[in-house]
Amino acid sequence: MRLALYAPGLGYYSGGAAKFGQEGDFVTAPEISPLFGRAVARQAAQVLEVVESGDILEFGAGTGKLAFDLLLELEKLGSLPKRYFILEVSAELQQRQRYLFERSTPHLLPRITWLENLPPKFNGLILANEVLDALPVHLVVWRGPDLFERGVASRNDEFVWSERPLTKGQGKGKGEGGLFEAAHELCPQINPGNGDGNHSGEYFGEYISEINLSARHLMHSLANMLENGLILLIDYGFGQSEYYHPQRKHGTLMCHYRQLVHDNPFYLPGLQDITTHVDFSAMARAAASAGTELMGYTTQAYFLINCGVTEILAQTPAENVRDYLPLANQLQKLVSPAEMGELFKAIAFGKNISEPLTGFADGDKSRLL
């Protein structure tokens, strides 16, 4: 997955093909509507007001549309940060982001700095929209009390799945234990009664899912780096009990190619996106282990409405049909349970922020973590 997505010159995110929007493989919230970035800006403004001399750091900025809409709204609110950092692993996407600001808002370009590595310390808002879902995962197979890691082999010039027993100490990582430990901890939930020799529980047979150690390590690193401020993550996923639900026995791995969604990562490797849903419970544990406080967890719909997205829409006069109706339709896609409103979640972790966050005023879902 890492090679297929990030190999220099060959990986999906390092190639030059269109990825975002109707002409690409998938559509993200900032591409759907400027209302998304403008609403997120309201939360950003609160953080920048609380954190003295705070900056913004965005991960994986894609086309730059979120940064563009967010900074324009912060400018209207009189809350522009001194610096807006973008950490983007794709040189091709960096060029697109820079071109967007050069073409449309050159006066904001001096505030933007592109980074190759995490800074040692940070104060302000760390923002990641649809980033964790694109981090490489381990595929694990639970078969009763036995654990296997699913990898990739070559047979007759084609990629095929290949398994090996998962044993203690494999996939060892900093701060979060190894892959075996993470998989073994899930045994009681996935196959009750089969993880400890007690076979009295129901046995669900073979169960395949993902464990994202990379996301846990990133979360741990961000939390360690943050001195004062907020980490805000928006992505699609669930808490642990729903992520590893018995009915989700084939996992969440999926691929996107020209608006087609399927589950075969061996199809056109390097030319299609490969993603998995986010286990937000694991993110919460990783953040807590590095000393951050859970500040809120809710659906994207609640988060945007709490941030005043409907009021932002109302600023466009309803009689201006040419502008209002498209924005109203875009808002529907962002907040509707049948679209992005329920599946996508917002979660925030803070350090030295005592006041309640605007985006999490209603609709708290922390009990699901």
CSV table of C-alpha atoms in Angstrom, one decimal:
chain,number,residue,atom,x,y,z
A,1,MET,CA,0.0,0.0,0.0
A,2,ARG,CA,2.8,2.4,0.8
A,3,LEU,CA,4.5,1.7,-2.5
A,4,ALA,CA,1.3,1.9,-4.5
A,5,LEU,CA,0.5,5.3,-3.0
A,6,TYR,CA,3.8,7.0,-2.4
A,7,ALA,CA,6.6,5.4,-4.4
A,8,PRO,CA,8.5,8.4,-6.0
A,9,GLY,CA,7.4,8.8,-9.6
A,10,LEU,CA,5.2,5.7,-9.6
A,11,GLY,CA,2.9,6.0,-6.6
A,12,TYR,CA,-0.7,7.3,-6.8
A,13,TYR,CA,0.0,10.5,-4.9
A,14,SER,CA,3.3,11.2,-6.6
A,15,GLY,CA,1.9,10.9,-10.1
A,16,GLY,CA,0.4,13.7,-12.2
A,17,ALA,CA,-3.0,12.4,-12.9
A,18,ALA,CA,-6.1,14.3,-11.7
A,19,LYS,CA,-7.2,12.8,-8.4
A,20,PHE,CA,-9.7,15.2,-6.8
A,21,GLY,CA,-13.0,16.4,-8.1
A,22,GLN,CA,-15.5,15.2,-10.7
A,23,GLU,CA,-12.7,14.8,-13.2
A,24,GLY,CA,-10.6,12.7,-10.8
A,25,ASP,CA,-11.1,9.5,-8.8
A,26,PHE,CA,-12.9,10.9,-5.8
A,27,VAL,CA,-14.4,14.1,-4.4
A,28,THR,CA,-13.4,15.5,-1.0
A,29,ALA,CA,-15.5,18.0,1.1
A,30,PRO,CA,-13.4,21.1,0.1
A,31,GLU,CA,-13.9,20.2,-3.5
A,32,ILE,CA,-17.6,19.9,-3.1
A,33,SER,CA,-18.1,23.3,-1.6
A,34,PRO,CA,-16.3,26.4,-0.2
A,35,LEU,CA,-18.8,26.2,2.7
A,36,PHE,CA,-16.7,23.4,4.2
A,37,GLY,CA,-13.5,25.5,4.5
A,38,ARG,CA,-15.4,28.5,5.6
A,39,ALA,CA,-17.0,26.6,8.4
A,40,VAL,CA,-13.7,25.0,9.5
A,41,ALA,CA,-12.3,28.5,9.6
A,42,ARG,CA,-14.8,29.4,12.4
A,43,GLN,CA,-13.2,26.7,14.6
A,44,ALA,CA,-9.7,27.8,13.5
A,45,ALA,CA,-10.5,31.3,14.5
A,46,GLN,CA,-11.4,30.2,18.0
A,47,VAL,CA,-8.2,28.3,18.4
A,48,LEU,CA,-6.1,31.2,17.1
A,49,GLU,CA,-7.8,33.5,19.6
A,50,VAL,CA,-7.0,31.2,22.5
A,51,VAL,CA,-3.4,30.4,21.5
A,52,GLU,CA,-1.2,33.4,21.5
A,53,SER,CA,0.8,33.7,18.2
A,54,GLY,CA,-0.6,30.5,17.0
A,55,ASP,CA,-0.1,29.1,13.5
A,56,ILE,CA,-1.9,26.6,11.3
A,57,LEU,CA,-0.4,23.3,10.1
A,58,GLU,CA,-2.3,21.4,7.5
A,59,PHE,CA,-1.5,17.8,6.5
A,60,GLY,CA,-2.0,16.5,2.9
A,61,ALA,CA,-3.6,19.7,1.5
A,62,GLY,CA,-4.6,18.0,-1.8
A,63,THR,CA,-5.4,20.7,-4.4
A,64,GLY,CA,-5.1,23.4,-1.7
A,65,LYS,CA,-8.8,24.2,-1.8
A,66,LEU,CA,-9.3,23.8,2.0
A,67,ALA,CA,-6.4,26.1,2.7
A,68,PHE,CA,-7.7,28.6,0.1
A,69,ASP,CA,-11.2,28.8,1.5
A,70,LEU,CA,-10.1,28.7,5.1
A,71,LEU,CA,-7.6,31.5,4.7
A,72,LEU,CA,-10.1,33.7,2.8
A,73,GLU,CA,-12.6,33.2,5.6
A,74,LEU,CA,-10.1,33.9,8.3
A,75,GLU,CA,-9.2,37.1,6.5
A,76,LYS,CA,-12.8,38.2,6.5
A,77,LEU,CA,-13.0,37.4,10.3
A,78,GLY,CA,-9.8,39.3,11.0
A,79,SER,CA,-8.1,36.2,12.3
A,80,LEU,CA,-5.4,35.3,9.8
A,81,PRO,CA,-2.5,33.3,11.3
A,82,LYS,CA,1.0,34.7,10.8
A,83,ARG,CA,2.0,31.4,9.1
A,84,TYR,CA,0.1,28.6,7.4
A,85,PHE,CA,2.3,25.5,7.1
A,86,ILE,CA,1.5,22.7,4.6
A,87,LEU,CA,3.1,19.3,5.0
A,88,GLU,CA,2.6,17.6,1.6
A,89,VAL,CA,4.5,14.5,0.5
A,90,SER,CA,3.6,14.9,-3.1
A,91,ALA,CA,5.7,17.4,-5.0
A,92,GLU,CA,3.1,17.5,-7.8
A,93,LEU,CA,0.4,18.4,-5.4
A,94,GLN,CA,2.6,21.1,-3.8
A,95,GLN,CA,2.9,22.7,-7.2
A,96,ARG,CA,-0.9,22.7,-7.7
A,97,GLN,CA,-1.4,24.2,-4.2
A,98,ARG,CA,1.2,27.0,-5.0
A,99,TYR,CA,-0.4,27.7,-8.4
A,100,LEU,CA,-3.8,28.1,-6.8
A,101,PHE,CA,-2.7,30.8,-4.5
A,102,GLU,CA,-0.5,32.5,-7.1
A,103,ARG,CA,-3.4,32.6,-9.5
A,104,SER,CA,-6.2,33.6,-7.2
A,105,THR,CA,-4.9,35.2,-4.0
A,106,PRO,CA,-1.2,36.1,-4.4
A,107,HIS,CA,-1.4,38.4,-1.3
A,108,LEU,CA,-1.9,35.3,0.9
A,109,LEU,CA,1.1,33.3,-0.5
A,110,PRO,CA,3.7,34.9,1.7
A,111,ARG,CA,2.0,33.4,4.7
A,112,ILE,CA,2.3,29.8,3.4
A,113,THR,CA,5.3,27.6,4.0
A,114,TRP,CA,5.6,24.1,2.6
A,115,LEU,CA,7.4,21.6,5.0
A,116,GLU,CA,9.1,18.3,4.3
A,117,ASN,CA,9.2,17.2,7.9
A,118,LEU,CA,7.3,17.8,11.2
A,119,PRO,CA,8.6,20.8,13.2
A,120,PRO,CA,9.9,19.9,16.6
A,121,LYS,CA,7.3,22.0,18.4
A,122,PHE,CA,4.1,23.6,17.4
A,123,ASN,CA,1.5,26.1,18.8
A,124,GLY,CA,-1.9,26.6,17.1
A,125,LEU,CA,-4.1,24.4,15.0
A,126,ILE,CA,-3.0,21.1,13.4
A,127,LEU,CA,-5.5,20.2,10.7
A,128,ALA,CA,-5.9,17.0,8.6
A,129,ASN,CA,-8.9,16.4,6.4
A,130,GLU,CA,-9.0,12.9,4.8
A,131,VAL,CA,-5.4,12.1,5.6
A,132,LEU,CA,-5.5,9.2,8.0
A,133,ASP,CA,-7.5,7.1,5.6
A,134,ALA,CA,-4.7,7.2,3.1
A,135,LEU,CA,-2.0,5.9,5.5
A,136,PRO,CA,-0.7,2.4,4.8
A,137,VAL,CA,-2.3,-0.3,6.9
A,138,HIS,CA,-1.6,-3.9,7.9
A,139,LEU,CA,-4.2,-6.5,6.9
A,140,VAL,CA,-4.9,-9.1,9.6
A,141,VAL,CA,-6.8,-12.3,9.5
A,142,TRP,CA,-8.4,-13.7,12.7
A,143,ARG,CA,-9.2,-17.4,12.4
A,144,GLY,CA,-10.4,-18.5,15.7
A,145,PRO,CA,-7.5,-18.1,18.1
A,146,ASP,CA,-5.0,-17.9,15.3
A,147,LEU,CA,-3.7,-14.6,13.8
A,148,PHE,CA,-2.2,-14.1,10.3
A,149,GLU,CA,-0.8,-11.1,8.5
A,150,ARG,CA,-2.0,-10.8,4.9
A,151,GLY,CA,0.7,-9.6,2.5
A,152,VAL,CA,1.3,-9.6,-1.2
A,153,ALA,CA,3.1,-12.1,-3.5
A,154,SER,CA,3.6,-12.5,-7.2
A,155,ARG,CA,2.2,-15.5,-9.1
A,156,ASN,CA,2.1,-15.8,-12.9
A,157,ASP,CA,3.0,-12.1,-13.3
A,158,GLU,CA,0.1,-11.1,-11.1
A,159,PHE,CA,-0.2,-9.9,-7.5
A,160,VAL,CA,-1.9,-12.3,-5.1
A,161,TRP,CA,-2.6,-12.4,-1.4
A,162,SER,CA,-0.2,-14.3,0.8
A,163,GLU,CA,-0.5,-15.0,4.5
A,164,ARG,CA,2.0,-15.7,7.3
A,165,PRO,CA,1.4,-16.4,10.9
A,166,LEU,CA,1.4,-13.3,13.1
A,167,THR,CA,3.6,-13.8,16.1
A,168,LYS,CA,4.6,-11.7,19.1
A,169,GLY,CA,7.0,-8.9,18.3
A,170,GLN,CA,6.1,-8.4,14.6
A,171,GLY,CA,5.4,-4.9,13.4
A,172,LYS,CA,6.9,-3.4,16.5
A,173,GLY,CA,6.3,0.3,16.7
A,174,LYS,CA,7.1,3.3,18.9
A,175,GLY,CA,4.6,4.0,21.6
A,176,GLU,CA,1.9,1.7,20.5
A,177,GLY,CA,3.2,-1.8,20.7
A,178,GLY,CA,3.4,-4.2,17.8
A,179,LEU,CA,1.0,-5.5,15.2
A,180,PHE,CA,0.6,-8.8,17.1
A,181,GLU,CA,-0.3,-7.0,20.3
A,182,ALA,CA,-2.8,-4.8,18.6
A,183,ALA,CA,-4.4,-7.7,16.8
A,184,HIS,CA,-4.5,-9.9,19.9
A,185,GLU,CA,-6.2,-7.2,21.9
A,186,LEU,CA,-9.1,-7.3,19.4
A,187,CYS,CA,-9.6,-11.1,19.7
A,188,PRO,CA,-12.3,-10.9,22.4
A,189,GLN,CA,-14.4,-8.5,20.3
A,190,ILE,CA,-13.9,-10.2,17.0
A,191,ASN,CA,-14.2,-13.8,18.1
A,192,PRO,CA,-15.6,-13.9,21.7
A,193,GLY,CA,-14.3,-16.8,23.7
A,194,ASN,CA,-11.6,-17.8,21.2
A,195,GLY,CA,-8.8,-15.5,22.3
A,196,ASP,CA,-8.1,-17.2,25.7
A,197,GLY,CA,-9.0,-20.8,25.2
A,198,ASN,CA,-12.6,-20.4,26.4
A,199,HIS,CA,-14.7,-21.5,23.4
A,200,SER,CA,-18.1,-20.8,25.0
A,201,GLY,CA,-18.6,-17.6,23.0
A,202,GLU,CA,-20.0,-17.3,19.5
A,203,TYR,CA,-17.4,-18.0,16.8
A,204,PHE,CA,-17.7,-15.8,13.6
A,205,GLY,CA,-15.2,-17.8,11.5
A,206,GLU,CA,-12.6,-16.0,9.4
A,207,TYR,CA,-12.5,-12.2,10.0
A,208,ILE,CA,-10.4,-9.8,7.9
A,209,SER,CA,-9.7,-6.2,8.8
A,210,GLU,CA,-7.0,-3.6,9.1
A,211,ILE,CA,-4.8,-2.2,11.8
A,212,ASN,CA,-3.3,1.2,11.1
A,213,LEU,CA,-0.1,1.5,13.1
A,214,SER,CA,1.1,4.3,10.9
A,215,ALA,CA,-1.9,6.5,11.9
A,216,ARG,CA,-1.3,5.7,15.6
A,217,HIS,CA,2.4,6.6,15.2
A,218,LEU,CA,1.5,9.9,13.4
A,219,MET,CA,-1.1,10.7,16.1
A,220,HIS,CA,1.5,10.1,18.8
A,221,SER,CA,4.0,12.3,17.0
A,222,LEU,CA,1.5,15.2,16.5
A,223,ALA,CA,0.5,15.0,20.2
A,224,ASN,CA,4.1,15.1,21.3
A,225,MET,CA,4.9,18.0,19.0
A,226,LEU,CA,1.9,20.1,20.1
A,227,GLU,CA,2.7,22.5,23.0
A,228,ASN,CA,-0.5,24.7,23.0
A,229,GLY,CA,-3.4,24.3,20.7
A,230,LEU,CA,-5.6,21.8,18.9
A,231,ILE,CA,-5.4,18.8,16.6
A,232,LEU,CA,-8.5,18.6,14.4
A,233,LEU,CA,-9.0,15.5,12.3
A,234,ILE,CA,-11.9,15.0,9.8
A,235,ASP,CA,-12.2,11.7,8.1
A,236,TYR,CA,-14.5,8.7,7.5
A,237,GLY,CA,-14.5,6.0,10.1
A,238,PHE,CA,-15.9,4.6,13.4
A,239,GLY,CA,-15.2,3.9,17.0
A,240,GLN,CA,-13.6,0.5,17.7
A,241,SER,CA,-16.8,-1.4,18.5
A,242,GLU,CA,-18.3,-0.4,15.2
A,243,TYR,CA,-15.1,-0.7,13.2
A,244,TYR,CA,-14.6,-4.3,14.2
A,245,HIS,CA,-18.2,-5.2,14.3
A,246,PRO,CA,-19.0,-8.9,13.5
A,247,GLN,CA,-20.9,-7.8,10.4
A,248,ARG,CA,-17.9,-6.0,9.0
A,249,LYS,CA,-15.9,-9.2,8.6
A,250,HIS,CA,-14.3,-8.2,5.3
A,251,GLY,CA,-12.8,-5.0,6.6
A,252,THR,CA,-13.0,-1.5,5.2
A,253,LEU,CA,-10.2,-1.4,2.5
A,254,MET,CA,-11.5,0.1,-0.7
A,255,CYS,CA,-10.1,1.6,-3.9
A,256,HIS,CA,-11.2,4.6,-6.0
A,257,TYR,CA,-10.6,4.9,-9.7
A,258,ARG,CA,-12.5,7.4,-11.9
A,259,GLN,CA,-15.4,7.6,-9.4
A,260,LEU,CA,-15.6,3.8,-9.3
A,261,VAL,CA,-15.4,2.3,-5.8
A,262,HIS,CA,-14.2,-1.3,-5.5
A,263,ASP,CA,-12.1,-3.6,-3.2
A,264,ASN,CA,-9.3,-4.8,-5.4
A,265,PRO,CA,-6.0,-3.1,-4.6
A,266,PHE,CA,-4.2,-5.1,-7.3
A,267,TYR,CA,-6.1,-3.3,-10.1
A,268,LEU,CA,-3.9,-0.7,-11.8
A,269,PRO,CA,-1.5,-0.2,-8.8
A,270,GLY,CA,-0.2,3.3,-8.7
A,271,LEU,CA,-3.1,4.6,-10.8
A,272,GLN,CA,-5.9,4.2,-8.2
A,273,ASP,CA,-6.4,5.4,-4.6
A,274,ILE,CA,-6.3,2.8,-1.8
A,275,THR,CA,-8.0,3.7,1.5
A,276,THR,CA,-9.4,2.4,4.7
A,277,HIS,CA,-11.7,3.8,7.3
A,278,VAL,CA,-10.3,5.3,10.5
A,279,ASP,CA,-10.5,3.6,13.9
A,280,PHE,CA,-11.1,6.8,16.0
A,281,SER,CA,-10.8,4.9,19.2
A,282,ALA,CA,-7.2,4.0,18.4
A,283,MET,CA,-6.5,7.6,17.5
A,284,ALA,CA,-7.9,8.7,20.9
A,285,ARG,CA,-5.7,6.2,22.8
A,286,ALA,CA,-2.6,7.3,20.9
A,287,ALA,CA,-3.3,11.0,21.5
A,288,ALA,CA,-4.0,10.4,25.2
A,289,SER,CA,-0.7,8.5,25.6
A,290,ALA,CA,1.1,11.7,24.5
A,291,GLY,CA,-0.7,13.9,27.0
A,292,THR,CA,-3.5,15.5,24.9
A,293,GLU,CA,-7.1,15.8,26.0
A,294,LEU,CA,-10.0,14.7,23.9
A,295,MET,CA,-11.9,17.9,23.2
A,296,GLY,CA,-14.7,16.5,21.1
A,297,TYR,CA,-15.9,13.8,18.7
A,298,THR,CA,-19.0,14.2,16.5
A,299,THR,CA,-20.3,13.7,13.0
A,300,GLN,CA,-19.3,16.0,10.2
A,301,ALA,CA,-22.8,17.2,10.0
A,302,TYR,CA,-22.9,18.3,13.6
A,303,PHE,CA,-19.4,19.8,13.4
A,304,LEU,CA,-20.3,22.0,10.4
A,305,ILE,CA,-23.6,23.1,11.8
A,306,ASN,CA,-22.0,23.9,15.1
A,307,CYS,CA,-19.5,26.0,13.2
A,308,GLY,CA,-22.3,28.0,11.6
A,309,VAL,CA,-22.3,26.6,8.1
A,310,THR,CA,-26.1,27.3,7.7
A,311,GLU,CA,-25.5,30.9,8.7
A,312,ILE,CA,-22.7,31.2,6.2
A,313,LEU,CA,-25.1,29.9,3.5
A,314,ALA,CA,-27.7,32.4,4.6
A,315,GLN,CA,-25.2,35.2,3.8
A,316,THR,CA,-26.0,34.5,0.2
A,317,PRO,CA,-29.4,36.0,-0.5
A,318,ALA,CA,-32.0,33.3,-1.4
A,319,GLU,CA,-33.3,35.5,-4.3
A,320,ASN,CA,-29.8,35.2,-5.9
A,321,VAL,CA,-30.8,31.8,-7.3
A,322,ARG,CA,-27.7,31.4,-9.5
A,323,ASP,CA,-25.4,31.3,-6.4
A,324,TYR,CA,-27.8,30.2,-3.6
A,325,LEU,CA,-29.2,27.0,-5.1
A,326,PRO,CA,-25.8,25.4,-5.9
A,327,LEU,CA,-24.5,26.2,-2.4
A,328,ALA,CA,-27.7,24.8,-0.8
A,329,ASN,CA,-27.2,21.5,-2.8
A,330,GLN,CA,-23.5,21.4,-1.8
A,331,LEU,CA,-24.5,21.8,1.9
A,332,GLN,CA,-26.9,18.9,1.5
A,333,LYS,CA,-24.0,16.7,0.4
A,334,LEU,CA,-21.9,17.8,3.3
A,335,VAL,CA,-24.4,17.2,6.1
A,336,SER,CA,-26.9,14.7,4.8
A,337,PRO,CA,-26.8,11.2,6.6
A,338,ALA,CA,-27.1,9.6,3.1
A,339,GLU,CA,-24.0,11.5,1.9
A,340,MET,CA,-21.1,12.6,4.1
A,341,GLY,CA,-22.9,13.8,7.2
A,342,GLU,CA,-22.8,10.7,9.3
A,343,LEU,CA,-20.0,8.5,8.0
A,344,PHE,CA,-17.5,11.4,8.3
A,345,LYS,CA,-16.5,12.4,11.8
A,346,ALA,CA,-14.6,15.2,13.4
A,347,ILE,CA,-12.4,14.6,16.4
A,348,ALA,CA,-10.2,17.1,18.3
A,349,PHE,CA,-7.4,16.8,20.8
A,350,GLY,CA,-6.0,19.7,22.7
A,351,LYS,CA,-3.3,21.0,25.0
A,352,ASN,CA,-3.9,24.0,27.3
A,353,ILE,CA,-7.3,24.8,25.8
A,354,SER,CA,-9.9,25.2,28.6
A,355,GLU,CA,-12.9,26.6,26.8
A,356,PRO,CA,-15.5,24.4,25.0
A,357,LEU,CA,-14.9,24.2,21.2
A,358,THR,CA,-17.4,25.8,18.8
A,359,GLY,CA,-17.5,22.8,16.5
A,360,PHE,CA,-18.5,20.3,19.2
A,361,ALA,CA,-21.1,22.3,21.1
A,362,ASP,CA,-23.9,19.8,20.2
A,363,GLY,CA,-23.9,16.1,19.0
A,364,ASP,CA,-21.2,14.7,21.2
A,365,LYS,CA,-20.4,11.1,20.2
A,366,SER,CA,-17.5,10.4,22.6
A,367,ARG,CA,-19.3,7.5,24.1
A,368,LEU,CA,-18.8,5.6,20.9
A,369,LEU,CA,-15.0,5.7,21.2
